[in-house]
mmCIF file of C-alpha atoms in Angstrom:
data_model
loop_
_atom_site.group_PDB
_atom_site.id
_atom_site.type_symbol
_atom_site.label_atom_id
_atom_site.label_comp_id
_atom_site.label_asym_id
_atom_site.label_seq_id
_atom_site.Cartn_x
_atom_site.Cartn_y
_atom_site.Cartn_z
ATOM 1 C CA UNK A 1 -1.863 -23.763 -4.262
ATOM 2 C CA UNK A 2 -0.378 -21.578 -7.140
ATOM 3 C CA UNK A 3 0.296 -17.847 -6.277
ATOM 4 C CA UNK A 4 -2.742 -16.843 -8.991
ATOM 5 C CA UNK A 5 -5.171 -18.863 -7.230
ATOM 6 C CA UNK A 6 -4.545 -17.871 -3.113
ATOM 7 C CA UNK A 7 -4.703 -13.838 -4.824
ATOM 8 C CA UNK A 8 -8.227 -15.339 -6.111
ATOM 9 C CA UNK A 9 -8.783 -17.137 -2.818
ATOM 10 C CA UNK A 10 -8.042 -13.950 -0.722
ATOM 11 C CA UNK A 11 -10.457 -11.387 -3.698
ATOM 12 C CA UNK A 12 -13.386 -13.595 -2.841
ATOM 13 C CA UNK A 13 -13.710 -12.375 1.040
ATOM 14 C CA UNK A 14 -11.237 -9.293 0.596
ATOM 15 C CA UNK A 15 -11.803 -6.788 3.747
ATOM 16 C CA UNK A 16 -9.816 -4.086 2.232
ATOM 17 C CA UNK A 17 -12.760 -1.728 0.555
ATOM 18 C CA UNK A 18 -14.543 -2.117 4.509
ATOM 19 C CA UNK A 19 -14.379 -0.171 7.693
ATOM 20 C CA UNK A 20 -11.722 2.017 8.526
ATOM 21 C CA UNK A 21 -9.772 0.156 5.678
ATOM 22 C CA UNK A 22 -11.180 2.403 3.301
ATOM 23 C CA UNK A 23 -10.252 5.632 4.999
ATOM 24 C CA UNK A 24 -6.449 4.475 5.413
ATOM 25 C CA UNK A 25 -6.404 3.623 1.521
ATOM 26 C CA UNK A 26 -7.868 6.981 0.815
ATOM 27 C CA UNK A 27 -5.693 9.117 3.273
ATOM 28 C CA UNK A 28 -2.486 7.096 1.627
ATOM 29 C CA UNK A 29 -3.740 8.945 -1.352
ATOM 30 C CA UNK A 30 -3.833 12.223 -0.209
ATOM 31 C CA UNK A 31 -0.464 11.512 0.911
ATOM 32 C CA UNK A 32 0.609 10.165 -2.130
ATOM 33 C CA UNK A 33 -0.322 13.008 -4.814
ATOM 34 C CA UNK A 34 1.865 15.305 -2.831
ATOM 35 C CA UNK A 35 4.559 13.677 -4.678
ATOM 36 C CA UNK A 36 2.743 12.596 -8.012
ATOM 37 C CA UNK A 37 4.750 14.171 -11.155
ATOM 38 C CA UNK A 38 4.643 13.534 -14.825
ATOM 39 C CA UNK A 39 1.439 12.611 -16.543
ATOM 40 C CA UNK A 40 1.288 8.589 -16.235
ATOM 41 C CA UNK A 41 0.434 6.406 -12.809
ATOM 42 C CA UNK A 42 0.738 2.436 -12.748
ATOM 43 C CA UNK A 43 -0.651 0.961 -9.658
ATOM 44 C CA UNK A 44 -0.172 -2.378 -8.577
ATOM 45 C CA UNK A 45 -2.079 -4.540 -6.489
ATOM 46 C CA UNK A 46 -5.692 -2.360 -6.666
ATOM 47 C CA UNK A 47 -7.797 -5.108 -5.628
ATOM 48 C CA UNK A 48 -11.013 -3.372 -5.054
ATOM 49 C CA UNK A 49 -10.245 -0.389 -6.094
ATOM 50 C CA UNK A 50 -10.328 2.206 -3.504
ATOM 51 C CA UNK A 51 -7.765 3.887 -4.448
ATOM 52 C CA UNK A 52 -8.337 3.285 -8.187
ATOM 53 C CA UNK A 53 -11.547 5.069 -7.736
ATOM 54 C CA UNK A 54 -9.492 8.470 -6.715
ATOM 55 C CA UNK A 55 -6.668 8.095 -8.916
ATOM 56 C CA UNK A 56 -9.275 7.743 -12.213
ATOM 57 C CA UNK A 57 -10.459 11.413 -10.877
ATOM 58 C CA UNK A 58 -7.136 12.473 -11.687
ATOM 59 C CA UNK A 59 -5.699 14.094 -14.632
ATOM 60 C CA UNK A 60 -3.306 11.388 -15.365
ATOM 61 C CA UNK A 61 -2.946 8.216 -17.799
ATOM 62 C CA UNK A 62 -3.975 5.181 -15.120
ATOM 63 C CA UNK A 63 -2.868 1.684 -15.458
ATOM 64 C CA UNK A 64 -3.250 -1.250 -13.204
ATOM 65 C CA UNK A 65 -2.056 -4.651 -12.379
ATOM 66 C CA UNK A 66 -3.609 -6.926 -10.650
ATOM 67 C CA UNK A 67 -3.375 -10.591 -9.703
ATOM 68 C CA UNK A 68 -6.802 -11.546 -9.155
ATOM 69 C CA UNK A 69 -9.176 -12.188 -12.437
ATOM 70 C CA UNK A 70 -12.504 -10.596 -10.323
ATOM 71 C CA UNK A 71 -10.674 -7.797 -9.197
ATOM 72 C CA UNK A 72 -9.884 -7.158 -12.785
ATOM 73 C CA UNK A 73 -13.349 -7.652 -13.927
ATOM 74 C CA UNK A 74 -14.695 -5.457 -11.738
ATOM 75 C CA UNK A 75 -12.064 -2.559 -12.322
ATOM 76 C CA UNK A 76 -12.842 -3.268 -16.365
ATOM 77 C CA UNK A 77 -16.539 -2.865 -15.506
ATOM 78 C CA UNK A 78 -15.891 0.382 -13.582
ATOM 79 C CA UNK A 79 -13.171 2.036 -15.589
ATOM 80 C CA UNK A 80 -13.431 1.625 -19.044
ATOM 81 C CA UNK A 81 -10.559 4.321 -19.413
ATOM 82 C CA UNK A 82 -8.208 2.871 -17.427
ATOM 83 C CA UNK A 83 -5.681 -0.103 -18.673
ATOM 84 C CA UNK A 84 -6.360 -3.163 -16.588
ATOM 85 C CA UNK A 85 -3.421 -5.928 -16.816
ATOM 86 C CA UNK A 86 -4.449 -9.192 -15.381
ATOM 87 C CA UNK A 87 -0.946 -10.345 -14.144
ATOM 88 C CA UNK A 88 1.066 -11.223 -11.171
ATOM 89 C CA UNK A 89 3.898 -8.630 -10.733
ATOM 90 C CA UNK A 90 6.565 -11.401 -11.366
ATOM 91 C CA UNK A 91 5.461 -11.796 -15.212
ATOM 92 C CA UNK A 92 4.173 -8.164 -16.089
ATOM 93 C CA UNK A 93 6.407 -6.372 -19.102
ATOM 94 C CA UNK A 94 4.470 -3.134 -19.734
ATOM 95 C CA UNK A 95 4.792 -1.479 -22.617
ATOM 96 C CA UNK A 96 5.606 1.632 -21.628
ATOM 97 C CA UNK A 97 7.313 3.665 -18.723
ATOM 98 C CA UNK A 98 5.652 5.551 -15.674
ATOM 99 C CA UNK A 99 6.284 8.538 -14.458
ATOM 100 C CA UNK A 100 4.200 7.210 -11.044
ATOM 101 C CA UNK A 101 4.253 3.656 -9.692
ATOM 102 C CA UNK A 102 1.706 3.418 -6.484
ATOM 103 C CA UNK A 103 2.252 -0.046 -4.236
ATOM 104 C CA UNK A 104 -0.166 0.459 -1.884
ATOM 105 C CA UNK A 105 -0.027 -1.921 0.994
ATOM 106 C CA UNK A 106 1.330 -4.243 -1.896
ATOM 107 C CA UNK A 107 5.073 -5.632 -0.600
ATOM 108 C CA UNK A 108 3.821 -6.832 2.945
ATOM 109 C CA UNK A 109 2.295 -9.746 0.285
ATOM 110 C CA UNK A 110 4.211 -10.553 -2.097
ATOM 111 C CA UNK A 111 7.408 -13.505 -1.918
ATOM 112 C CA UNK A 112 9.899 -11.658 -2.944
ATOM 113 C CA UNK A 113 9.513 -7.818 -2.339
ATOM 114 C CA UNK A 114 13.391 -7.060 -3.474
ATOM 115 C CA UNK A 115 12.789 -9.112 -6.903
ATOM 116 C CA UNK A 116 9.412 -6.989 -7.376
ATOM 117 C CA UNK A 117 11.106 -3.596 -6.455
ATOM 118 C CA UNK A 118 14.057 -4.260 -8.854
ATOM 119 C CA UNK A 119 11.418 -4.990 -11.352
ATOM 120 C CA UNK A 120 9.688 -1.943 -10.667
ATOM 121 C CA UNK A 121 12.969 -0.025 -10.964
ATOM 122 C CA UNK A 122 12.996 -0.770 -14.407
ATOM 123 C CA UNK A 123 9.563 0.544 -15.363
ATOM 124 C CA UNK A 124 10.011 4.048 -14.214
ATOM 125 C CA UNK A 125 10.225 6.566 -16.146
ATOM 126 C CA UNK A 126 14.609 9.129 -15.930
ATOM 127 C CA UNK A 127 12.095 11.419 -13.147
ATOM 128 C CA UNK A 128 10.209 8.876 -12.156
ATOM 129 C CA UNK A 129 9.224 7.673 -8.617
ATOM 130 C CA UNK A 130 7.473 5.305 -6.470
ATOM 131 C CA UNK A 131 4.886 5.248 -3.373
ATOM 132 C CA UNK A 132 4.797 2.701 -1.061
ATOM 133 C CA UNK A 133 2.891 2.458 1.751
ATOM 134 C CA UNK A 134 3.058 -0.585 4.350
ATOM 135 C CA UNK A 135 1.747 -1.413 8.067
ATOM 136 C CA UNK A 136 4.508 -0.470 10.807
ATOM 137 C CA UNK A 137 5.654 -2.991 12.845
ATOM 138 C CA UNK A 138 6.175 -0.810 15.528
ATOM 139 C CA UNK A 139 3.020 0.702 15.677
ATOM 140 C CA UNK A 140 1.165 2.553 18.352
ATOM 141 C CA UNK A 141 -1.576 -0.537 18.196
ATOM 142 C CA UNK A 142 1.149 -3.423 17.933
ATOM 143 C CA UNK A 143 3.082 -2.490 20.715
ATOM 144 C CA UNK A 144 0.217 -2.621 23.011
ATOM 145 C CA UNK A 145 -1.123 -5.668 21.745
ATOM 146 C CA UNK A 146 2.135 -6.766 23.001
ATOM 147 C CA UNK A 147 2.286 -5.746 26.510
ATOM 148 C CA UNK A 148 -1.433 -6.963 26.753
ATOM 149 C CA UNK A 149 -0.509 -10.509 25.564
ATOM 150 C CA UNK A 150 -2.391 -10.122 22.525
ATOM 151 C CA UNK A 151 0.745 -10.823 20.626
ATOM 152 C CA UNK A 152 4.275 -12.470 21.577
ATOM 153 C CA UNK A 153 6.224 -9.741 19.391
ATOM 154 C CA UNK A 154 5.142 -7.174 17.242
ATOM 155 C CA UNK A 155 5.987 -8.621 14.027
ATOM 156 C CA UNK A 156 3.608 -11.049 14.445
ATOM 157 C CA UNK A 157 0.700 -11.874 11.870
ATOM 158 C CA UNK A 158 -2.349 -11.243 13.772
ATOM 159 C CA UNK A 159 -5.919 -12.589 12.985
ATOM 160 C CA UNK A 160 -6.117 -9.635 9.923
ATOM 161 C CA UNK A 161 -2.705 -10.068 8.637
ATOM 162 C CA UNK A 162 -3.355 -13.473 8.098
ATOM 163 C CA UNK A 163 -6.897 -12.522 6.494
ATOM 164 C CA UNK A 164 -5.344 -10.065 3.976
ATOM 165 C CA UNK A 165 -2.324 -12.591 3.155
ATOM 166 C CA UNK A 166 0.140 -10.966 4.291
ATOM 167 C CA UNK A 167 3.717 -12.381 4.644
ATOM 168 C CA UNK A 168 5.451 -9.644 6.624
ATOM 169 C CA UNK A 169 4.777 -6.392 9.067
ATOM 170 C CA UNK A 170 8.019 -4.392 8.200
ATOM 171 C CA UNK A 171 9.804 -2.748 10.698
ATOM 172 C CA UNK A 172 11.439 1.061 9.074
ATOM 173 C CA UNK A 173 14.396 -0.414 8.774
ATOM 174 C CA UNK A 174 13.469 -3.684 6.583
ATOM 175 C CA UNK A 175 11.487 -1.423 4.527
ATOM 176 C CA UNK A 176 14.538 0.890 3.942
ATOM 177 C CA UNK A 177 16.778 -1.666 3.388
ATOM 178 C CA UNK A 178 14.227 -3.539 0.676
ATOM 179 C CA UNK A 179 14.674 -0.637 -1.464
ATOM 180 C CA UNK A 180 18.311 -0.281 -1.452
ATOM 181 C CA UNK A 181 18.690 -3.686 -2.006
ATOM 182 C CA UNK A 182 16.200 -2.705 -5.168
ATOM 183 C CA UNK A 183 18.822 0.377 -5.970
ATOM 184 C CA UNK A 184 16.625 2.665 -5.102
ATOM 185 C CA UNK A 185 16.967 6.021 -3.430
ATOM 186 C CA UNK A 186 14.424 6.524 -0.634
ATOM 187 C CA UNK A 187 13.748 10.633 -1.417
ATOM 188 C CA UNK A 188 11.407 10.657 1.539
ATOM 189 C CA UNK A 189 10.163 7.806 4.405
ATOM 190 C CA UNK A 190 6.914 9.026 6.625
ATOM 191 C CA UNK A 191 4.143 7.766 8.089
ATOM 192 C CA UNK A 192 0.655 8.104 8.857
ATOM 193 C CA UNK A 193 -2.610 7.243 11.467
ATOM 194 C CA UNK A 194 -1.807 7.166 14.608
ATOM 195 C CA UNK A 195 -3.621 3.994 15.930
ATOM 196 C CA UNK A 196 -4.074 3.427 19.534
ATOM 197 C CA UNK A 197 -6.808 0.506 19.213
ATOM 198 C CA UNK A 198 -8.207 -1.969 16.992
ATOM 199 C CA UNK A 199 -9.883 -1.498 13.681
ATOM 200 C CA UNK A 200 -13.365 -2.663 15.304
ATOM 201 C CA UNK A 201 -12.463 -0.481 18.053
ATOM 202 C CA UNK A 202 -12.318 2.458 15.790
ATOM 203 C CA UNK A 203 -15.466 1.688 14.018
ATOM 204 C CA UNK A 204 -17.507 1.241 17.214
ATOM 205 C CA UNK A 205 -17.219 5.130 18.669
ATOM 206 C CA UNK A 206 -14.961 7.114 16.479
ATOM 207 C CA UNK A 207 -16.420 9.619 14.369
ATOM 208 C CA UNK A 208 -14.939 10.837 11.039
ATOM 209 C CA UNK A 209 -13.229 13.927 12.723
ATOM 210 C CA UNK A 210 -11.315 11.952 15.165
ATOM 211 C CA UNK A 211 -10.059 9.613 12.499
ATOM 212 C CA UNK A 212 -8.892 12.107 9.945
ATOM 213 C CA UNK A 213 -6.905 13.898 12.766
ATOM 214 C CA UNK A 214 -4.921 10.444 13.967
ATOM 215 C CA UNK A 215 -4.520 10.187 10.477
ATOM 216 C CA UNK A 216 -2.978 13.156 10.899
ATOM 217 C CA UNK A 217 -1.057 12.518 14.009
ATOM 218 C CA UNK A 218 0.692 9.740 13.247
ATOM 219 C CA UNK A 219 2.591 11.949 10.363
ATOM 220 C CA UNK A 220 3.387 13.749 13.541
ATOM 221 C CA UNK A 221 5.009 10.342 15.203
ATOM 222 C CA UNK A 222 5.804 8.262 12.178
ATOM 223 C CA UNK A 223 8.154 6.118 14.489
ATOM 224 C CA UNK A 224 4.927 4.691 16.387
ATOM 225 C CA UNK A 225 2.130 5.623 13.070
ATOM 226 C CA UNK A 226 0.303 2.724 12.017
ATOM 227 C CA UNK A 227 1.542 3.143 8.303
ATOM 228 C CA UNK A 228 5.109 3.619 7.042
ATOM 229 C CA UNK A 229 5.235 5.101 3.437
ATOM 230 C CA UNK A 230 7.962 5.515 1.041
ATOM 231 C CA UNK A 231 8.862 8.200 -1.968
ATOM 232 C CA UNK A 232 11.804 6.844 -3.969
ATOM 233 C CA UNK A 233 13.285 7.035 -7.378
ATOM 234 C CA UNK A 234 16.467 5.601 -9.563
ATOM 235 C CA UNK A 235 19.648 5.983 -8.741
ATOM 236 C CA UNK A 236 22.193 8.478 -11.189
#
């Protein structure tokens, strides 16, 4: 199967606009717009458009890119204003430069995430910078799935890795060391949601305070949050 058509495979049942999914895409945007600057955003890899839907409430110039042809329907449907590119990241030449690029949960996927970083590199803007955000390898969650048996190491794919199509759980250093290999300087590396349980776990009993303050928390203990994010920008 060609990379175009698992992206479609995976939009057709995509879990990541559901459950507590939702709230970790919109508390990577709060995160994110801490750091925004300049007047233009490109995000990549939207798919349903979570955080689309916050970043068109924005004063900026949005563009996307996106693999899958229904997830670019649908964000065409929904946000007239907003530039929609149906591409994978590998064969997208913009036609301008971006003062914001947002990957959000976007490198755990893709083959090569060096290749698409150095590519990125080259669409920013002198000041410009990019947000990552990707699951830890080490977090709270993993690590006692581990000692439970639930997984063999904590790098491995579990049942909703494999669901999302995900080809990696980065550890802090592999993430670091994808973006110098990109020549890229990481301004700032965090994290975020502390995550003692499973998703379904979550959803069961926890109410909306107690998830916005482990959100919280694991900024607090980004070693062991459930979310590692990165700020970077060109090297002088």
């Amino acid at each position: 199967m060609d990379e175009t058509s698992a992206l479609e495979g995976i939009a057709q049942n995509s879990l990541y606009a559901f459950g507590v999914n939702t709230d970790m895409v919109q508390y990577s945007f709060e995160v994110f717009r801490r750091y925004f600057r300049g007047t233009t955003i490109l995000e990549m890899g939207p798919a349903e458009g979570v955080m689309t839907q916050l970043l068109a409430e924005t004063d900026y110039e949005v563009s996307v890119v996106e693999g899958a042809e229904s997830f670019c329907r649908d964000l065409k449907q929904r946000y007239p204003s907003i530039e929609v590119t149906q591409s994978l990241f590998e064969d997208y030449v913009p036609s301008k430069k971006f003062d914001n690029i947002v990957l959000g949960h976007v490198l755990e996927h893709v083959a090569d995430p060096v290749g698409v970083l150095s590519r990125v590199r080259g669409w920013l803007s002198d000041d410009g910078v990019v947000l990552a955000a990707v699951p830890n390898a080490h977090s709270l969650h993993r690590q006692a799935a581990v000692l439970m048996g639930l997984l063999t190491h904590e790098q491995q794919m579990n049942e909703a890795d494999l669901h999302h199509g995900h080809r990696r759980i980065y550890t802090a250093e592999a993430l670091r060391h994808d973006f110098m290999q990109a020549d890229l300087e990481v301004d700032f590396f965090g994290g975020y949601w502390m995550k003692p349980v499973s998703n379904s776990q979550i959803e069961q009993s926890w109410t909306s305070e107690m998830l916005n303050a482990f959100m919280k928390l694991g900024e607090r203990y980004p070693d062991i949050a459930a979310e590692h994010f990165i700020v970077a920008s060109r090297k002088d």
